[in-house]
Short mmCIF file of C-alpha atoms and ligand atoms in Angstrom, two decimals:
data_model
loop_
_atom_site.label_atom_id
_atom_site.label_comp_id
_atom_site.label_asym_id
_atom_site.label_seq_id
_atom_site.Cartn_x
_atom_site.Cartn_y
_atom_site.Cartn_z
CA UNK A 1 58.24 45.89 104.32
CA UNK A 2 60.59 46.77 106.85
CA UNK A 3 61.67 49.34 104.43
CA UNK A 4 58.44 50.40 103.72
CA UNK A 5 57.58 51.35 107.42
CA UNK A 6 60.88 53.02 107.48
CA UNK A 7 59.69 55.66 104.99
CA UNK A 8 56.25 55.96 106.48
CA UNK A 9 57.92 56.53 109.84
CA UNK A 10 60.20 59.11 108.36
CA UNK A 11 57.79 60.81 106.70
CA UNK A 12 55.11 61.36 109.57
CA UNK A 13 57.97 62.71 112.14
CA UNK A 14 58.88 65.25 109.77
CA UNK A 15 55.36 66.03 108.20
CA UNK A 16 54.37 66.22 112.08
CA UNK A 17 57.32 68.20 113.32
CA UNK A 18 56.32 71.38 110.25
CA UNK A 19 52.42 70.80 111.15
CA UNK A 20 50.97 74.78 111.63
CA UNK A 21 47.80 73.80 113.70
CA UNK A 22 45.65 71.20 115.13
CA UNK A 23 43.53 70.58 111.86
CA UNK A 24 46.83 69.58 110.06
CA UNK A 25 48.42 67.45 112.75
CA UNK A 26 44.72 65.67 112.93
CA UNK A 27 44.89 65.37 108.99
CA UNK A 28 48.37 63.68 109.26
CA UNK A 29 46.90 61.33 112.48
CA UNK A 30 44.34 60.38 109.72
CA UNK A 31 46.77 59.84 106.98
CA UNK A 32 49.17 57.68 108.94
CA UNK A 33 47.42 56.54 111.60
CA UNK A 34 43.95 55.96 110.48
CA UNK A 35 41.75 52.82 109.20
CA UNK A 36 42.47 53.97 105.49
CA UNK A 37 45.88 55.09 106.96
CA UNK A 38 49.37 54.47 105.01
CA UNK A 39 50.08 52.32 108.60
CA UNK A 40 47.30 50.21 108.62
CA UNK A 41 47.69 49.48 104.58
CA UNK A 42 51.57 48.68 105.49
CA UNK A 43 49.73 46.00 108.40
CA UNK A 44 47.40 44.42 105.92
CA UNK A 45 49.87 42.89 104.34
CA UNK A 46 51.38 41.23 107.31
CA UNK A 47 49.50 38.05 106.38
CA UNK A 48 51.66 37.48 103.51
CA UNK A 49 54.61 37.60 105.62
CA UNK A 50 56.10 34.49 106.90
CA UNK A 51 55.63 32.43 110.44
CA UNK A 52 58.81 33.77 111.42
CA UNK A 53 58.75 37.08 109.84
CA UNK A 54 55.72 38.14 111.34
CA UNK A 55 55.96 39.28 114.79
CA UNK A 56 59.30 40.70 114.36
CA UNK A 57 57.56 42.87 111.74
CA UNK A 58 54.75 43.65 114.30
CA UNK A 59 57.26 44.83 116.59
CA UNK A 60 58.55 47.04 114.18
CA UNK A 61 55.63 47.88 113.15
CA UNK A 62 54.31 48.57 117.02
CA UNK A 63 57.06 51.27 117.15
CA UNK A 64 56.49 53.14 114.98
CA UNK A 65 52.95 53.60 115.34
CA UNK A 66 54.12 54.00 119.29
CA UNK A 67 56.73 56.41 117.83
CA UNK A 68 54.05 58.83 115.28
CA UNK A 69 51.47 58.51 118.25
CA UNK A 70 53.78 60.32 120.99
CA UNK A 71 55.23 62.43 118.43
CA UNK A 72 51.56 63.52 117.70
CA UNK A 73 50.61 64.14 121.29
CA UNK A 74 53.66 66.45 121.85
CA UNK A 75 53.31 68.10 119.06
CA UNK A 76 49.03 68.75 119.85
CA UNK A 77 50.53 69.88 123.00
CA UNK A 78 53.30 72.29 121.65
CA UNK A 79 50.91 73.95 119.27
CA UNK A 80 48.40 74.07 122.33
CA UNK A 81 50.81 76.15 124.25
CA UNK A 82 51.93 78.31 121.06
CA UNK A 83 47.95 79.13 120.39
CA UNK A 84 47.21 80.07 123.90
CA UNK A 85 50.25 81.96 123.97
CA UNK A 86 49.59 84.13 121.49
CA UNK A 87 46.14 84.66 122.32
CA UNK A 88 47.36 86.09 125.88
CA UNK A 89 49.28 88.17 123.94
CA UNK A 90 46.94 89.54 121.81
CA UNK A 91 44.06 89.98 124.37
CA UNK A 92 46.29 91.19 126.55
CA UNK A 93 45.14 94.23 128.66
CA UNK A 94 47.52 97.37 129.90
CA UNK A 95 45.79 97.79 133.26
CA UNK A 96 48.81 101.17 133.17
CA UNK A 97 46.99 102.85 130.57
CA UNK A 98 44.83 105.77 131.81
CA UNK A 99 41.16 104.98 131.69
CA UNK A 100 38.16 106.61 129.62
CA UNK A 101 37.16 109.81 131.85
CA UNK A 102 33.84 109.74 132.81
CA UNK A 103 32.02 113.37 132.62
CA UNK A 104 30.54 113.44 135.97
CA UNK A 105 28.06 116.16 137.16
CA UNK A 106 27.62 118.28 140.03
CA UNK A 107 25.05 120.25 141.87
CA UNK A 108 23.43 123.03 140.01
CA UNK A 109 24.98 126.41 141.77
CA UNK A 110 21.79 127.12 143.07
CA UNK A 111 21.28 124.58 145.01
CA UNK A 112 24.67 124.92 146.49
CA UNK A 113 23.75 127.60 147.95
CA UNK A 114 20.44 126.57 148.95
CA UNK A 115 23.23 123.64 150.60
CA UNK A 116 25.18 126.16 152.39
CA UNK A 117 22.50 128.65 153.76
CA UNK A 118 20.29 125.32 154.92
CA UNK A 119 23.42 124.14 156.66
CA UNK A 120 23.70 127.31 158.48
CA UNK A 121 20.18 127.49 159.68
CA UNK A 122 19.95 124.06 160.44
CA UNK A 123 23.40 124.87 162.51
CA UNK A 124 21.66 127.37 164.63
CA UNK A 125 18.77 124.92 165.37
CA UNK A 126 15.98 125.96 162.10
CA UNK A 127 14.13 122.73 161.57
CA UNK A 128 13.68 122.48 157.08
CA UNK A 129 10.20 122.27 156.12
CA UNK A 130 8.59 121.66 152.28
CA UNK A 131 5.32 122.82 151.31
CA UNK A 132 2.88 122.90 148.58
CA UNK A 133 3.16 124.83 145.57
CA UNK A 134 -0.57 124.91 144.56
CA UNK A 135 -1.70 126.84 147.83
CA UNK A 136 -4.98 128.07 149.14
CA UNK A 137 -5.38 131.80 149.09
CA UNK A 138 -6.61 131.91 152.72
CA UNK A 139 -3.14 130.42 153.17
CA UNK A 140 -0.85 132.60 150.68
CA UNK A 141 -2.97 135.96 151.79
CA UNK A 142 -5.84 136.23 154.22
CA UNK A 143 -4.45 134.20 157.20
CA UNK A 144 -1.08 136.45 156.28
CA UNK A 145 -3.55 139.49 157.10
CA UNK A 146 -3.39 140.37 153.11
CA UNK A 147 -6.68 141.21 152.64
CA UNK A 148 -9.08 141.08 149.53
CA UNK A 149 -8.22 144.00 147.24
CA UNK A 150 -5.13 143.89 148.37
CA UNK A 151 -3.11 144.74 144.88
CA UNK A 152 -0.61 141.39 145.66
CA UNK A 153 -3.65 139.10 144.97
CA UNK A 154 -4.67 140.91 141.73
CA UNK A 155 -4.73 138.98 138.86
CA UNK A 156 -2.35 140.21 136.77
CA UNK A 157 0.17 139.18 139.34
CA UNK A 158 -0.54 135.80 140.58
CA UNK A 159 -1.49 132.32 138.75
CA UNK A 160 -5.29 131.67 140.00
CA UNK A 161 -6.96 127.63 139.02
CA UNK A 162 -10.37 129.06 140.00
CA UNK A 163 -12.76 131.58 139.31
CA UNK A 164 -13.70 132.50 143.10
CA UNK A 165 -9.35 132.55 142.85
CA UNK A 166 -9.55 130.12 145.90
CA UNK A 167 -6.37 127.89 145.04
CA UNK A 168 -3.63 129.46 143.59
CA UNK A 169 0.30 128.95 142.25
CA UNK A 170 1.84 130.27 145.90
CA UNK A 171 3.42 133.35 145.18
CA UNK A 172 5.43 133.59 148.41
CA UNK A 173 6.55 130.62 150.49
CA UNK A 174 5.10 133.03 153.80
CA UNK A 175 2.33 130.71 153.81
CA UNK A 176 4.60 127.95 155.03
CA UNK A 177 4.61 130.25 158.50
CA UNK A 178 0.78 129.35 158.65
CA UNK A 179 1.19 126.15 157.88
CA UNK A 180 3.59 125.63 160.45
CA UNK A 181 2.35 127.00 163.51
CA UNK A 182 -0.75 125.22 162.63
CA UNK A 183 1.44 122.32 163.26
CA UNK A 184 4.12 123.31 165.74
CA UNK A 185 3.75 125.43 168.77
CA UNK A 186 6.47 127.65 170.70
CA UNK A 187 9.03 127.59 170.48
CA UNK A 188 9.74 126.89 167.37
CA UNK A 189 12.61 127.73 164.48
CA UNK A 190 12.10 126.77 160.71
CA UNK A 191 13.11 126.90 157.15
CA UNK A 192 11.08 126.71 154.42
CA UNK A 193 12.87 126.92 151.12
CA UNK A 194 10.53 126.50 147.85
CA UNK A 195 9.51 127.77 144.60
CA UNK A 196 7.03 130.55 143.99
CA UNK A 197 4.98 131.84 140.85
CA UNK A 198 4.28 135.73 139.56
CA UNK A 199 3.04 136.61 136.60
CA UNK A 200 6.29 138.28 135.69
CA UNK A 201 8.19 138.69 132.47
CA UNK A 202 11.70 136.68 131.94
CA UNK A 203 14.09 139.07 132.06
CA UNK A 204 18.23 139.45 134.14
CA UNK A 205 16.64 140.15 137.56
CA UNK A 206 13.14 138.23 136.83
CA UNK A 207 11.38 134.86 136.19
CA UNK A 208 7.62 133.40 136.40
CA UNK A 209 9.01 131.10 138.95
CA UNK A 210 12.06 131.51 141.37
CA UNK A 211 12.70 130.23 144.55
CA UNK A 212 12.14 131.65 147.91
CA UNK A 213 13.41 130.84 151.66
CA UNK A 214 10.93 131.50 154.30
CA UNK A 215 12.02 131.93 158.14
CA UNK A 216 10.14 131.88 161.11
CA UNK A 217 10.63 131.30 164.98
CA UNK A 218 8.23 132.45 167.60
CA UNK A 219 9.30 131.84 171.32
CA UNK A 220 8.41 133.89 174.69
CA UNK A 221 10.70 137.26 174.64
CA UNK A 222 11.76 136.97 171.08
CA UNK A 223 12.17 140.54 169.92
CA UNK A 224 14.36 142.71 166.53
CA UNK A 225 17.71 142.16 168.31
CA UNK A 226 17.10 138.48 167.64
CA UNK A 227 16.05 139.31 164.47
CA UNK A 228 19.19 140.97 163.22
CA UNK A 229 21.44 138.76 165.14
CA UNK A 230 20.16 135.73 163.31
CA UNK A 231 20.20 137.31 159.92
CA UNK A 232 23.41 139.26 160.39
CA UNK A 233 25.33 135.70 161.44
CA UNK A 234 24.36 133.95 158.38
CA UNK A 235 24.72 136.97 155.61
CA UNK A 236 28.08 137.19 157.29
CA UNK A 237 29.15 134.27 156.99
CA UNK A 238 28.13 134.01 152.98
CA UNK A 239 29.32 137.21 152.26
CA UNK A 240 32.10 137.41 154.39
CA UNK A 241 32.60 138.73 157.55
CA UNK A 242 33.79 142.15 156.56
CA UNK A 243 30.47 143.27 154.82
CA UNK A 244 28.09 145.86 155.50
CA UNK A 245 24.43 145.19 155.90
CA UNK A 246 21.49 147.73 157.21
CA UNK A 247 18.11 147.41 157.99
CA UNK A 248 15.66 149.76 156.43
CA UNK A 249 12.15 150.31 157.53
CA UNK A 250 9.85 149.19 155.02
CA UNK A 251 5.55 147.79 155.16
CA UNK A 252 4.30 144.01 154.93
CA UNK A 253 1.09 143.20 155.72
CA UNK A 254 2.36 140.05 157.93
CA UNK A 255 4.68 141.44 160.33
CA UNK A 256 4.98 144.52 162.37
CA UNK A 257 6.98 146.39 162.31
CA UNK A 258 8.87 145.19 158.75
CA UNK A 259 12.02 146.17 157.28
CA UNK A 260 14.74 144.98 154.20
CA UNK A 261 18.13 144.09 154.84
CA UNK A 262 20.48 145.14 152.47
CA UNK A 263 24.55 144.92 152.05
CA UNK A 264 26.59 147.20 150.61
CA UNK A 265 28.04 146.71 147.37
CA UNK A 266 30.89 144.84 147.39
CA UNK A 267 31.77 146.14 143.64
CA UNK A 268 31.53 150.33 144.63
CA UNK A 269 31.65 149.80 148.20
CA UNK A 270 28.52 151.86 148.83
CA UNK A 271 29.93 154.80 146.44
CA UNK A 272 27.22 153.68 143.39
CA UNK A 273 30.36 154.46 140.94
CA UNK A 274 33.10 152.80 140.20
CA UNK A 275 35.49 154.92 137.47
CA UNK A 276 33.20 157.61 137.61
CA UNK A 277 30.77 155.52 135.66
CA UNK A 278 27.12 154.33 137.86
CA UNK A 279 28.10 151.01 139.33
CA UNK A 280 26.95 147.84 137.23
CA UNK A 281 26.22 145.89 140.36
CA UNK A 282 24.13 147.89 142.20
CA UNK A 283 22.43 150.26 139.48
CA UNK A 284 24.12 153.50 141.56
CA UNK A 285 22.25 152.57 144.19
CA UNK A 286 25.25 151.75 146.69
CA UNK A 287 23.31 148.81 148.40
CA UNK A 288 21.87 145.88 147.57
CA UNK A 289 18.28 144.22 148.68
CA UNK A 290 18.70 141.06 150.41
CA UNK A 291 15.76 139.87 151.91
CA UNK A 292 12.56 141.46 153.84
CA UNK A 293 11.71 140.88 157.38
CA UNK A 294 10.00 141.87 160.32
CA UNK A 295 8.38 140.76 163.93
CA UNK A 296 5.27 138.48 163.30
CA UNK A 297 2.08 140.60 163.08
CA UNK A 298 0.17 139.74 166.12
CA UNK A 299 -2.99 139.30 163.87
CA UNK A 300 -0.95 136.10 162.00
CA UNK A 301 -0.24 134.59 165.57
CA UNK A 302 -4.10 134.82 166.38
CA UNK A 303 -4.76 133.12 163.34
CA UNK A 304 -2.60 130.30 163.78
CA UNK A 305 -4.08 129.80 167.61
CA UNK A 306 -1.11 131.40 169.33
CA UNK A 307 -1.65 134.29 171.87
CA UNK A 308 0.62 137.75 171.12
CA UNK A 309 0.13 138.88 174.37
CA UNK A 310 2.71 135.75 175.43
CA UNK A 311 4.73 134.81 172.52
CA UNK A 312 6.25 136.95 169.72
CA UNK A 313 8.50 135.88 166.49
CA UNK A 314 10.61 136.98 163.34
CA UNK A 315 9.90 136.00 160.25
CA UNK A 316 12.09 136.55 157.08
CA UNK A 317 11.79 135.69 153.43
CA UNK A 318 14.59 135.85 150.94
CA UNK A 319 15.08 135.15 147.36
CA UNK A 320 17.72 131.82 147.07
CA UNK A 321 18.07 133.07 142.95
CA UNK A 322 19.47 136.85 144.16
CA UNK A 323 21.72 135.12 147.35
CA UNK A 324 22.94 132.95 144.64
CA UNK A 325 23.57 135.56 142.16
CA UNK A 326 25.51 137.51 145.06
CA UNK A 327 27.40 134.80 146.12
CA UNK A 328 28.79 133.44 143.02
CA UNK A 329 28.64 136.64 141.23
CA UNK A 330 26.61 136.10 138.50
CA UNK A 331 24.59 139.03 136.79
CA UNK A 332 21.55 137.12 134.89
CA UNK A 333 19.18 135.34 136.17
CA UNK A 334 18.52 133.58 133.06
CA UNK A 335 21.62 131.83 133.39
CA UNK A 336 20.24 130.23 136.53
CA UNK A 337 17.55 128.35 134.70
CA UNK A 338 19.05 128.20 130.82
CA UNK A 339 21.00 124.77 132.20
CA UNK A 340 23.41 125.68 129.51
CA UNK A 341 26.34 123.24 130.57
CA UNK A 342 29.20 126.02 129.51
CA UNK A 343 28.06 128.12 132.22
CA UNK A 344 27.00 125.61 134.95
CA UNK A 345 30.29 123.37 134.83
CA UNK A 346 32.19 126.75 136.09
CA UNK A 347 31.18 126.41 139.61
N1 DAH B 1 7.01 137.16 151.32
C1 DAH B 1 7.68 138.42 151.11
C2 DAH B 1 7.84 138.65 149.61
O1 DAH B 1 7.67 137.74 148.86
C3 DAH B 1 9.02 138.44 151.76
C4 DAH B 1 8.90 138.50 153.25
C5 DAH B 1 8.88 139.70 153.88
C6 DAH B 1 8.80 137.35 154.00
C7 DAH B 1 8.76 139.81 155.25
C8 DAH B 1 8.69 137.45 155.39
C9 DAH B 1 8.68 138.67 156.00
O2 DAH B 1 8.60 136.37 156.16
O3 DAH B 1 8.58 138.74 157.35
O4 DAH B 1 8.14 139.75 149.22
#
């Protein structure tokens, strides 16, 4: 018997010891250590043993049991360690390796513009306004002293919703100036940037809807000077401080008297050729239209409650689309509103 236990003992330590994984090494506790177990068998025939024979067998027996047992735990343990080992090793994670670059956007160019210009208004103390887009006509003409007839409000230019062409798409964002002073009284400064609707063809210098800018400030003594200060500053400091600019006389019904601002083409320098061949920028013409302007038509402040005889103002509206077109040099407007990703992810 003795012998017998020798083998089994043998047998499990080295059976144990070449075990791959847990399942095996619990297949081999079964197997040795277990009721049906090569041990236990080995045990059940301890009654046949003599008086005297018997517990030194159970000691032997003891042992070895004691012997596979611990040899079993360490090995549980080993292949514990082994398995977690490689598993760090194969889940492991190279925090050095550069990560998956996320595409991130950016402001259309247009409205980085619209940024810049807003900052600089806001800088000289312009407080930015919103307004509706579906306007009243009394607001978008009559209170601007456009009368009926007048060939703006025909209907082949402008979007109407009714048949007495009461409410309207706003083709101008003047009618924030109404809208303001109906609010605000002098002094006042303010922005109004916004889109508009015409009845116009899509085409490199046109678009059903665009975007306009609308200035106004009306205070006591407020007179051109202030006018072309204000506007000269800011076109100055988009297009640089070395360009040109000149006020031209020129009619709208809402201020008196009006005029365009223009700047010289920064491509012919005023020339209208460059190579002998008619400048591409300006069409030849040597100048380009900025904006229109003018000094509040005293009829406008009457309608908005404020008396001429104490208070005058400049108002100016200019087209974000064209100062954007200027200032980043870009000669469609289509490209403005095509959101084609090729050409906004230059800027
Ligand atoms: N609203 C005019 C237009 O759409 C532009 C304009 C001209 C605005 C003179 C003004 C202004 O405020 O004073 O053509």
């Amino acid at each position: 018997m003795k012998q017998q236990l020798e083998t089994i003992r043998q047998e499990a330590l080295a059976a144990l010891s070449g075990a791959a994984d847990q399942q095996e090494l619990e297949n081999l506790r079964v197997k040795y250590l277990g009721k049906k177990g090569e041990l236990t068998a080995v045990l059940k025939q301890m009654g046949k043993l003599s008086a005297e024979e018997r517990p030194i067998m159970g000691q032997v027996a003891n042992a070895v049991r004691a012997e596979i047992e611990e040899t079993l735990e360490k090995a549980k343990t080993a292949l514990a360690a082994k398995a977690m080992e490689e598993r760090l090793k194969a889940e492991a994670i190279d925090v050095t390796i550069p990560g998956e670059e996320v595409a991130l956007g950016h402001q259309h160019p247009m409205n980085m513009v619209l940024q810049e210009i807003k900052d600089m208004f806001v800088g000289m103390g312009y407080q930015v306004v919103d307004g509706p887009e579906v306007e009243l006509a009394s607001y978008n003409f009559t209170r601007l002293n456009i009368e009926d007839g007048h060939p703006s409000r025909d209907r082949s230019d402008t979007f109407y919703f009714t048949d007495d062409d009461s409410v309207l798409l706003r083709t101008q964002t003047s009618p924030m100036q109404i809208r303001y002073m109906e609010n605000h009284k002098p002094p006042l400064c303010m922005l109004a940037p916004g889109r508009v609707f015409r009845k116009d063809e899509a085409d490199a210098t046109h678009s059903p809807m665009f975007h306009q800018i609308e200035g106004l400030v009306v205070d006591e003594n407020i007179t051109m000077g202030d006018l072309k200060g204000a506007l000269t500053t800011v076109m100055r400091k988009i297009y640089g401080e070395d360009s040109v600019m000149r006020f031209r006389p020129h009619h709208f019904p809402f201020t008196e008297p009006s005029c365009e601002m223009d700047m010289q083409c920064h491509k012919c320098h005023g020339t209208g050729e460059v190579d002998g061949q008619v400048c591409s920028t300006c069409h030849g013409e040597g100048w380009i239209e900025l904006l229109g302007a003018g000094m509040v038509h005293p009829y406008v402040l009457e309608n908005c409650g404020i008396d001429p005889e104490k208070y005058s103002g400049f108002a100016f509206g200019m087209g974000l689309e064209r100062m954007a077109m200027g200032r980043l040099r870009i000669n469609d407007l289509r490209l403005i509103f095509d959101n084609d990703v090729r050409f906004l992810s230059q800027f």
